[in-house]
Coordinates of N, CA and C in Angstrom, one line a residue:
X1 N -6.8 -130.6 172.9 CA -7.7 -129.4 172.8 C -9.0 -129.8 172.3
X2 N -10.1 -128.9 172.7 CA -11.4 -129.2 172.5 C -11.7 -129.3 171.0
X3 N -12.6 -130.1 170.6 CA -13.0 -130.3 169.2 C -13.8 -129.2 168.7
X4 N -14.5 -128.5 169.5 CA -15.4 -127.3 169.2 C -15.0 -126.1 170.0
X5 N -15.3 -124.9 169.3 CA -14.9 -123.6 169.8 C -16.2 -122.9 170.1
X6 N -16.3 -122.0 171.1 CA -17.4 -121.4 171.4 C -17.6 -120.1 170.4
X7 N -18.9 -119.9 170.0 CA -19.1 -118.8 169.1 C -20.3 -118.1 169.6
X8 N -20.2 -116.8 169.7 CA -21.3 -115.9 170.1 C -22.4 -116.0 169.2
X9 N -22.3 -116.2 168.0 CA -23.3 -116.2 167.0 C -23.8 -117.7 166.8
X10 N -24.6 -118.1 167.6 CA -25.1 -119.5 167.6 C -26.0 -119.8 166.4
X11 N -26.6 -118.8 165.8 CA -27.4 -119.0 164.6 C -26.7 -119.1 163.3
X12 N -25.3 -118.9 163.4 CA -24.6 -118.9 162.2 C -23.7 -120.1 162.1
X13 N -24.1 -121.3 161.5 CA -23.4 -122.5 161.6 C -21.9 -122.3 161.0
X14 N -21.8 -121.5 160.1 CA -20.5 -121.5 159.4 C -19.4 -120.9 160.4
X15 N -19.9 -120.4 161.6 CA -18.8 -120.0 162.6 C -18.2 -121.1 163.3
X16 N -18.5 -122.4 163.1 CA -17.8 -123.4 164.0 C -17.7 -124.7 162.9
X17 N -17.8 -124.4 161.6 CA -17.5 -125.5 160.6 C -16.5 -125.0 159.6
X18 N -15.7 -126.1 159.0 CA -14.9 -125.7 158.1 C -13.9 -124.7 158.3
X19 N -13.8 -123.8 157.3 CA -13.0 -122.6 157.3 C -13.2 -121.7 158.6
X20 N -14.6 -121.6 158.9 CA -15.0 -120.8 160.0 C -14.4 -121.2 161.4
X21 N -14.3 -122.5 161.5 CA -13.7 -123.1 162.7 C -12.3 -122.6 162.8
X22 N -11.5 -122.6 161.8 CA -10.2 -122.1 161.9 C -10.1 -120.7 162.3
X23 N -11.0 -120.0 161.6 CA -11.0 -118.4 162.0 C -11.4 -118.2 163.4
X24 N -12.4 -118.9 163.8 CA -12.7 -118.8 165.3 C -11.5 -119.0 166.3
X25 N -10.9 -120.1 165.9 CA -9.6 -120.4 166.7 C -8.7 -119.3 166.7
X26 N -8.4 -118.7 165.5 CA -7.4 -117.6 165.3 C -7.8 -116.5 166.1
X27 N -9.2 -116.2 166.1 CA -9.7 -115.0 166.8 C -9.5 -115.2 168.4
X28 N -9.9 -116.4 168.8 CA -9.8 -116.6 170.3 C -8.4 -116.6 170.8
X29 N -7.5 -117.2 169.9 CA -6.1 -117.3 170.4 C -5.4 -115.8 170.3
X30 N -5.8 -114.9 169.4 CA -5.3 -113.6 169.4 C -5.9 -112.8 170.6
X31 N -7.2 -112.9 170.9 CA -7.9 -112.2 171.8 C -7.3 -112.5 173.2
X32 N -7.0 -113.8 173.4 CA -6.5 -114.4 174.7 C -5.1 -113.8 174.9
X33 N -4.3 -113.8 173.9 CA -2.9 -113.3 174.0 C -3.0 -111.7 174.3
X34 N -3.8 -111.0 173.7 CA -3.9 -109.6 173.9 C -4.5 -109.4 175.4
X35 N -5.5 -110.1 175.9 CA -6.0 -109.9 177.1 C -4.9 -110.3 178.1
X36 N -4.2 -111.2 178.0 CA -3.1 -111.6 178.9 C -2.1 -110.6 179.0
X37 N -1.6 -110.0 177.8 CA -0.4 -109.0 177.7 C -0.9 -107.6 178.1
X38 N -2.1 -107.3 177.7 CA -2.3 -105.8 177.8 C -3.7 -105.5 178.6
X39 N -4.3 -106.7 179.1 CA -5.6 -106.5 179.9 C -6.8 -106.0 179.0
X40 N -8.0 -106.0 179.7 CA -9.2 -105.7 179.1 C -9.1 -104.4 178.4
X41 N -8.5 -103.3 178.9 CA -8.4 -102.0 178.2 C -7.7 -102.1 176.9
X42 N -6.8 -103.1 176.7 CA -6.0 -103.2 175.5 C -6.7 -104.0 174.5
X43 N -7.7 -104.7 174.9 CA -8.4 -105.6 174.1 C -9.5 -104.9 173.2
X44 N -9.4 -104.9 172.0 CA -10.5 -104.4 171.1 C -10.6 -105.3 169.8
X45 N -11.8 -105.1 169.4 CA -12.2 -106.0 168.2 C -11.3 -105.6 167.0
X46 N -10.9 -104.4 166.8 CA -10.2 -103.9 165.8 C -8.7 -104.4 165.8
X47 N -8.2 -104.4 167.1 CA -6.9 -105.0 167.5 C -6.8 -106.5 167.1
X48 N -7.7 -107.2 167.5 CA -7.9 -108.7 167.1 C -7.9 -108.9 165.6
X49 N -8.7 -108.1 165.0 CA -8.8 -108.3 163.5 C -7.4 -108.0 162.9
X50 N -6.7 -107.0 163.4 CA -5.3 -106.7 162.8 C -4.5 -107.8 163.1
X51 N -4.5 -108.4 164.4 CA -3.6 -109.6 164.7 C -3.8 -110.7 163.8
X52 N -5.1 -111.0 163.3 CA -5.3 -112.2 162.6 C -5.5 -111.9 161.2
X53 N -5.3 -110.8 160.7 CA -5.3 -110.4 159.3 C -6.7 -110.4 158.7
X54 N -7.7 -110.1 159.5 CA -9.0 -110.2 159.0 C -9.7 -108.7 159.1
X55 N -10.7 -108.5 158.5 CA -11.4 -107.1 158.4 C -12.2 -107.2 159.9
X56 N -12.5 -106.0 160.3 CA -13.3 -105.8 161.5 C -14.6 -106.5 161.4
X57 N -15.3 -106.3 160.3 CA -16.5 -106.9 160.0 C -16.6 -108.4 160.0
X58 N -15.5 -109.0 159.6 CA -15.4 -110.4 159.7 C -15.3 -111.0 161.1
X59 N -14.5 -110.2 161.9 CA -14.5 -110.6 163.3 C -15.9 -110.4 163.9
X60 N -16.6 -109.4 163.7 CA -17.9 -109.1 164.2 C -18.8 -110.1 163.8
X61 N -18.6 -110.8 162.7 CA -19.5 -111.8 162.2 C -19.6 -112.9 163.1
X62 N -18.4 -113.3 163.8 CA -18.3 -114.3 164.8 C -18.6 -113.9 166.2
X63 N -18.2 -112.6 166.5 CA -18.5 -112.1 167.9 C -18.9 -110.7 167.6
X64 N -20.2 -110.5 168.1 CA -20.7 -109.1 167.8 C -20.3 -108.0 168.8
X65 N -19.5 -108.3 169.8 CA -19.1 -107.2 170.7 C -17.9 -107.7 171.5
X66 N -17.2 -106.8 172.1 CA -16.1 -107.0 172.9 C -16.5 -108.0 174.0
X67 N -17.6 -107.8 174.7 CA -17.8 -108.7 175.8 C -18.3 -110.1 175.4
X68 N -18.9 -110.2 174.2 CA -19.1 -111.5 173.7 C -17.8 -112.3 173.3
X69 N -16.9 -111.5 172.9 CA -15.6 -112.1 172.6 C -14.9 -112.6 173.9
X70 N -15.0 -111.6 174.9 CA -14.4 -112.0 176.2 C -15.0 -113.3 176.7
X71 N -16.3 -113.4 176.7 CA -17.0 -114.6 177.2 C -16.5 -115.8 176.5
X72 N -16.4 -115.7 175.1 CA -15.9 -116.9 174.3 C -14.4 -117.3 174.7
X73 N -13.6 -116.2 174.9 CA -12.2 -116.5 175.4 C -12.2 -117.4 176.8
X74 N -13.1 -116.9 177.6 CA -13.1 -117.7 179.0 C -13.7 -119.0 178.8
X75 N -14.7 -119.2 178.0 CA -15.4 -120.5 177.8 C -14.4 -121.4 177.1
X76 N -13.7 -120.9 176.1 CA -12.6 -121.7 175.4 C -11.6 -122.1 176.4
X77 N -11.2 -121.2 177.3 CA -10.2 -121.7 178.2 C -10.6 -122.7 179.1
X78 N -12.0 -122.6 179.6 CA -12.5 -123.7 180.5 C -12.7 -125.0 179.6
X79 N -13.1 -124.9 178.3 CA -13.1 -126.0 177.5 C -11.9 -126.9 177.4
X80 N -10.8 -126.0 177.3 CA -9.4 -126.6 177.3 C -9.2 -127.4 178.6
X81 N -9.6 -126.9 179.7 CA -9.4 -127.7 181.0 C -10.3 -128.8 181.0
X82 N -11.5 -128.8 180.5 CA -12.3 -130.0 180.5 C -11.8 -131.0 179.6
X83 N -11.2 -130.5 178.5 CA -10.6 -131.6 177.5 C -9.5 -132.3 178.1
X84 N -8.6 -131.5 179.0 CA -7.5 -132.2 179.7 C -7.9 -133.2 180.7
X85 N -9.1 -132.8 181.3 CA -9.5 -133.7 182.3 C -10.1 -134.9 181.7
X86 N -10.8 -134.9 180.6 CA -11.3 -136.0 179.9 C -10.1 -136.9 179.4
X87 N -9.0 -136.2 178.9 CA -7.9 -137.0 178.5 C -7.2 -137.7 179.6
X88 N -7.2 -137.1 180.8 CA -6.6 -137.8 182.0 C -7.5 -139.1 182.3
X89 N -8.8 -139.0 182.2 CA -9.7 -139.9 182.5 C -9.5 -141.2 181.5
X90 N -9.3 -140.8 180.2 CA -9.2 -141.7 179.1 C -7.9 -142.5 179.2
X91 N -6.8 -141.8 179.6 CA -5.5 -142.4 179.7 C -5.2 -143.1 181.1
X92 N -6.2 -143.0 181.9 CA -6.0 -143.6 183.3 C -7.2 -144.6 183.8
X93 N -7.6 -145.2 182.8 CA -9.0 -146.1 183.0 C -8.6 -147.1 183.9
X94 N -7.3 -147.7 184.1 CA -7.0 -148.8 185.1 C -6.6 -148.2 186.5
X95 N -6.5 -146.9 186.5 CA -5.9 -146.2 187.8 C -7.2 -146.0 188.7
X96 N -6.9 -145.9 190.0 CA -7.9 -145.7 191.0 C -8.5 -144.2 190.8
X97 N -9.7 -144.1 191.4 CA -10.2 -142.7 191.2 C -9.4 -141.7 192.0
X98 N -8.8 -142.0 193.0 CA -7.9 -141.1 193.7 C -6.7 -140.7 192.9
X99 N -6.1 -141.7 192.2 CA -5.1 -141.4 191.3 C -5.4 -140.4 190.2
X100 N -6.6 -140.6 189.7 CA -7.1 -139.7 188.7 C -7.4 -138.3 189.2
X101 N -7.9 -138.4 190.3 CA -8.1 -137.0 191.0 C -6.9 -136.2 191.3
X102 N -5.8 -137.0 191.7 CA -4.5 -136.2 191.9 C -3.9 -135.9 190.6
X103 N -4.1 -136.6 189.5 CA -3.5 -136.3 188.2 C -4.1 -134.9 187.8
X104 N -5.5 -135.0 188.0 CA -6.3 -133.8 187.6 C -5.8 -132.5 188.4
X105 N -5.6 -132.8 189.6 CA -5.0 -131.7 190.5 C -3.8 -131.2 190.0
X106 N -2.7 -132.0 189.6 CA -1.6 -131.5 189.0 C -1.9 -130.7 187.7
X107 N -2.8 -131.2 186.9 CA -3.0 -130.6 185.7 C -3.6 -129.2 186.0
X108 N -4.4 -129.0 186.9 CA -5.1 -127.7 187.1 C -3.8 -126.7 187.7
X109 N -2.9 -127.3 188.5 CA -1.8 -126.4 189.0 C -0.9 -126.0 187.7
X110 N -0.7 -127.0 186.8 CA 0.2 -126.6 185.6 C -0.5 -125.5 184.9
X111 N -1.9 -125.7 184.6 CA -2.6 -124.9 183.8 C -2.6 -123.3 184.4
X112 N -3.0 -123.2 185.7 CA -3.1 -122.0 186.2 C -1.8 -121.2 186.4
X113 N -0.6 -121.9 186.3 CA 0.6 -121.2 186.3 C 1.2 -121.1 185.1
X114 N 0.5 -121.4 184.0 CA 0.9 -121.1 182.6 C 0.7 -119.5 182.5
X115 N 1.7 -118.8 182.0 CA 1.7 -117.3 182.0 C 0.5 -116.8 181.4
X116 N 0.0 -117.3 180.2 CA -1.1 -116.7 179.5 C -2.4 -117.0 180.2
X117 N -2.6 -118.3 180.7 CA -3.8 -118.7 181.4 C -3.7 -117.9 182.7
X118 N -2.7 -117.8 183.4 CA -2.7 -117.0 184.6 C -3.1 -115.6 184.5
X119 N -2.6 -115.0 183.5 CA -2.9 -113.6 183.2 C -4.2 -113.2 182.7
X120 N -4.7 -114.3 181.9 CA -6.1 -114.2 181.6 C -7.2 -114.1 182.7
X121 N -7.1 -115.3 183.6 CA -7.9 -115.4 184.7 C -7.7 -114.2 185.7
X122 N -6.4 -113.7 185.9 CA -6.2 -112.7 186.8 C -6.8 -111.4 186.4
X123 N -6.9 -111.1 185.0 CA -7.5 -110.0 184.5 C -9.0 -110.0 184.7
X124 N -9.6 -111.2 184.6 CA -11.1 -111.3 184.7 C -11.4 -111.2 186.2
X125 N -10.5 -111.8 187.0 CA -10.7 -111.6 188.5 C -10.8 -110.1 188.8
X126 N -9.9 -109.3 188.3 CA -9.8 -107.8 188.6 C -11.0 -107.2 188.0
X127 N -11.4 -107.6 186.9 CA -12.6 -106.9 186.3 C -13.8 -107.2 187.1
X128 N -13.9 -108.4 187.5 CA -15.3 -108.9 188.2 C -15.5 -107.9 189.3
X129 N -14.5 -107.3 190.0 CA -15.0 -106.4 191.1 C -15.6 -105.2 190.7
X130 N -15.6 -104.8 189.4 CA -16.2 -103.5 189.1 C -17.0 -103.5 187.8
X131 N -17.1 -104.7 187.3 CA -17.9 -105.0 185.9 C -18.7 -106.0 186.0
X132 N -20.1 -105.7 185.9 CA -21.1 -106.8 186.1 C -21.0 -107.9 185.1
X133 N -20.7 -107.6 183.9 CA -20.5 -108.7 182.9 C -19.3 -109.6 183.3
X134 N -18.2 -109.1 183.7 CA -17.1 -109.9 184.1 C -17.4 -110.7 185.3
X135 N -18.1 -110.1 186.2 CA -18.6 -110.7 187.5 C -19.5 -112.0 187.2
X136 N -20.3 -111.8 186.2 CA -21.2 -112.9 185.7 C -20.4 -114.0 185.0
X137 N -19.4 -113.6 184.3 CA -18.4 -114.7 183.6 C -17.7 -115.4 184.7
X138 N -17.2 -114.6 185.8 CA -16.4 -115.3 186.9 C -17.3 -116.3 187.6
X139 N -18.6 -115.9 187.8 CA -19.5 -116.9 188.4 C -19.8 -118.1 187.6
X140 N -19.8 -117.8 186.2 CA -19.9 -119.0 185.4 C -18.7 -120.1 185.4
X141 N -17.5 -119.4 185.4 CA -16.3 -120.2 185.4 C -16.3 -121.0 186.7
X142 N -16.5 -120.3 187.9 CA -16.4 -120.9 189.1 C -17.5 -122.1 189.3
X143 N -18.7 -121.8 188.6 CA -19.7 -122.9 188.6 C -19.2 -124.2 188.0
X144 N -18.5 -124.1 186.8 CA -18.2 -125.0 186.1 C -17.0 -125.8 186.9
X145 N -16.1 -125.1 187.5 CA -15.0 -125.6 188.2 C -15.5 -126.5 189.4
X146 N -16.6 -125.9 190.0 CA -17.2 -126.7 191.3 C -17.8 -127.9 190.8
X147 N -18.6 -127.9 189.8 CA -19.2 -129.1 189.3 C -18.2 -130.1 188.8
X148 N -17.2 -129.7 188.3 CA -16.1 -130.6 187.7 C -15.6 -131.3 189.0
X149 N -15.1 -130.5 190.0 CA -14.5 -131.1 191.1 C -15.5 -132.0 192.0
X150 N -16.7 -131.7 192.0 CA -17.7 -132.4 192.6 C -17.8 -133.7 192.0
X151 N -17.8 -133.9 190.7 CA -17.9 -135.2 190.2 C -16.7 -136.0 190.3
X152 N -15.4 -135.2 190.4 CA -14.1 -136.1 190.7 C -14.1 -136.6 192.0
X153 N -14.8 -135.9 193.1 CA -14.6 -136.5 194.4 C -15.8 -137.1 195.0
X154 N -16.9 -137.1 194.2 CA -18.1 -137.7 194.7 C -17.8 -139.3 194.9
X155 N -18.0 -139.7 196.1 CA -18.1 -141.2 196.4 C -16.6 -141.6 196.8
X156 N -15.6 -140.8 196.8 CA -14.2 -141.1 197.3 C -14.5 -141.6 198.8
X157 N -15.3 -140.9 199.5 CA -15.7 -141.2 200.8 C -17.2 -141.4 200.8
X158 N -17.6 -142.7 200.9 CA -19.1 -143.1 200.8 C -20.0 -142.3 201.8
X159 N -19.3 -142.0 202.9 CA -20.0 -141.5 204.1 C -20.3 -140.0 204.0
X160 N -19.8 -139.4 203.0 CA -20.0 -137.9 202.8 C -21.1 -137.8 201.8
X161 N -22.1 -137.0 202.3 CA -23.4 -136.8 201.6 C -23.1 -135.9 200.3
X162 N -24.0 -136.0 199.4 CA -23.8 -135.2 198.1 C -23.8 -133.6 198.3
X163 N -24.7 -133.2 199.4 CA -24.5 -131.9 199.7 C -23.2 -131.4 200.4
X164 N -22.6 -132.2 201.3 CA -21.4 -131.9 201.8 C -20.2 -132.1 200.8
X165 N -20.4 -133.0 199.8 CA -19.4 -133.1 198.8 C -19.3 -131.7 197.9
X166 N -20.5 -131.2 197.7 CA -20.6 -129.8 197.0 C -19.9 -128.8 197.7
X167 N -20.1 -128.8 199.1 CA -19.5 -127.7 199.9 C -18.0 -128.0 199.9
X168 N -17.6 -129.2 199.9 CA -16.0 -129.4 199.9 C -15.5 -129.0 198.6
X169 N -16.2 -129.3 197.3 CA -15.8 -128.9 196.0 C -15.7 -127.4 196.0
X170 N -16.5 -126.8 196.5 CA -16.4 -125.3 196.7 C -15.1 -124.7 197.4
X171 N -14.9 -125.4 198.5 CA -13.7 -125.1 199.3 C -12.4 -125.4 198.4
X172 N -12.4 -126.5 197.7 CA -11.3 -126.9 196.8 C -11.1 -126.0 195.8
X173 N -12.1 -125.5 195.1 CA -11.9 -124.5 194.0 C -11.4 -123.3 194.6
X174 N -11.8 -122.9 195.8 CA -11.3 -121.7 196.5 C -9.7 -121.8 196.8
X175 N -9.4 -123.1 197.1 CA -7.9 -123.3 197.3 C -7.1 -123.1 196.0
X176 N -7.7 -123.7 195.0 CA -6.9 -123.7 193.5 C -6.9 -122.2 193.2
X177 N -8.2 -121.6 193.1 CA -8.2 -120.2 192.6 C -7.4 -119.2 193.3
X178 N -7.2 -119.5 194.7 CA -6.3 -118.7 195.6 C -4.8 -118.7 195.0
X179 N -4.3 -119.6 194.6 CA -3.0 -119.7 194.0 C -2.9 -118.8 193.0
X180 N -4.0 -118.2 192.4 CA -3.9 -117.2 191.2 C -3.3 -115.9 191.8
X181 N -3.4 -115.6 193.1 CA -2.8 -114.6 193.6 C -1.3 -114.5 193.8
X182 N -0.7 -115.7 193.5 CA 0.8 -115.9 193.5 C 1.2 -116.2 192.0
X183 N 2.4 -115.5 191.8 CA 2.9 -115.7 190.4 C 4.1 -116.9 190.6
X184 N 3.5 -118.1 190.9 CA 4.4 -119.2 190.9 C 5.0 -119.5 189.6
X185 N 6.3 -119.5 189.4 CA 7.1 -119.8 188.2 C 7.7 -121.1 188.4
X186 N 7.0 -122.2 187.7 CA 7.4 -123.6 187.9 C 8.7 -123.9 187.2
X187 N 9.4 -122.9 186.4 CA 10.6 -123.1 185.8 C 11.7 -122.5 186.6
X188 N 11.6 -121.2 186.9 CA 12.5 -120.4 187.5 C 12.5 -120.7 189.1
X189 N 11.5 -121.0 189.6 CA 11.3 -121.4 191.0 C 10.8 -122.7 191.3
X190 N 11.5 -123.7 190.7 CA 10.9 -125.2 190.7 C 10.6 -125.7 192.0
X191 N 11.6 -125.3 193.0 CA 11.5 -125.9 194.3 C 10.2 -125.3 195.0
X192 N 10.0 -124.1 194.9 CA 8.8 -123.5 195.4 C 7.4 -124.1 194.8
X193 N 7.5 -124.2 193.5 CA 6.4 -124.7 192.8 C 6.1 -126.2 193.2
X194 N 7.0 -127.0 193.4 CA 6.9 -128.4 193.9 C 6.3 -128.5 195.3
X195 N 6.9 -127.5 196.1 CA 6.5 -127.6 197.5 C 4.9 -127.2 197.5
X196 N 4.5 -126.1 196.8 CA 3.1 -125.7 196.7 C 2.2 -126.8 196.4
X197 N 2.8 -127.6 195.3 CA 2.0 -128.7 194.7 C 1.7 -129.8 195.8
X198 N 2.7 -130.1 196.6 CA 2.7 -131.2 197.6 C 1.7 -130.7 198.6
X199 N 1.8 -129.4 199.0 CA 0.8 -129.0 200.0 C -0.6 -129.0 199.6
X200 N -0.8 -128.6 198.3 CA -2.2 -128.5 197.7 C -2.7 -129.9 197.7
X201 N -1.9 -130.9 197.3 CA -2.3 -132.3 197.1 C -2.9 -132.7 198.6
X202 N -2.2 -132.4 199.7 CA -2.5 -132.9 201.0 C -3.8 -132.3 201.3
X203 N -4.0 -131.0 201.1 CA -5.3 -130.3 201.5 C -6.4 -130.8 200.7
X204 N -6.3 -131.0 199.5 CA -7.4 -131.5 198.6 C -7.7 -132.9 198.9
X205 N -6.7 -133.7 199.2 CA -7.1 -135.2 199.5 C -7.8 -135.2 200.8
X206 N -7.5 -134.4 201.8 CA -8.0 -134.3 203.1 C -9.6 -133.8 202.9
X207 N -9.7 -132.9 202.1 CA -11.1 -132.3 201.8 C -12.0 -133.3 201.2
X208 N -11.3 -134.0 200.3 CA -12.2 -135.1 199.5 C -12.4 -136.4 200.3
X209 N -11.8 -136.7 201.2 CA -12.0 -137.9 201.9 C -12.1 -137.9 203.5
X210 N -11.7 -136.9 204.2 CA -11.9 -136.9 205.7 C -13.4 -136.9 206.0
X211 N -13.6 -137.6 207.1 CA -15.0 -137.7 207.7 C -15.7 -136.4 208.0

């Protein structure tokens, strides 16, 4: 898990230190669970406050609005992704770059098929079509994912230019995000999940390395 948590109130250092850090974590976990279970309409600052046993004013001390809280939930989720990627790199220092890339691909598929993560992203996808703020959040998420994939695949084929590498990273993110449309259950439908994983690996390797 990441060592820091996003806070909408950047000018208040207590939000991410000591006891405040624990409160921020509790708020984000509760908000993420509510968003996944009941959608944006069911998410409210008061509901989150009740879930974590805090006053509404205390929650608002860390996140001044529902949209600020939603942004923090998304950024926190992305930070978890990045922490997992960093963990793979640290654990596979002797592995090839392709092996690290494939392990990261597997991690992405595991994460996006997690019920809470899937529901959270799916809700933001739905909101993005009619809500300017959610659309901006989605753009931010996709930009981070593209940058991450770009750095993972850059140089796997030395003949591919940086510009072309970014275009391929965009296509890869589209492939991974497209799986959000399917409710793959890696436990109840293990065979289907593994078949999709194998197909995704082939497609991503081709995009990362083909001339």
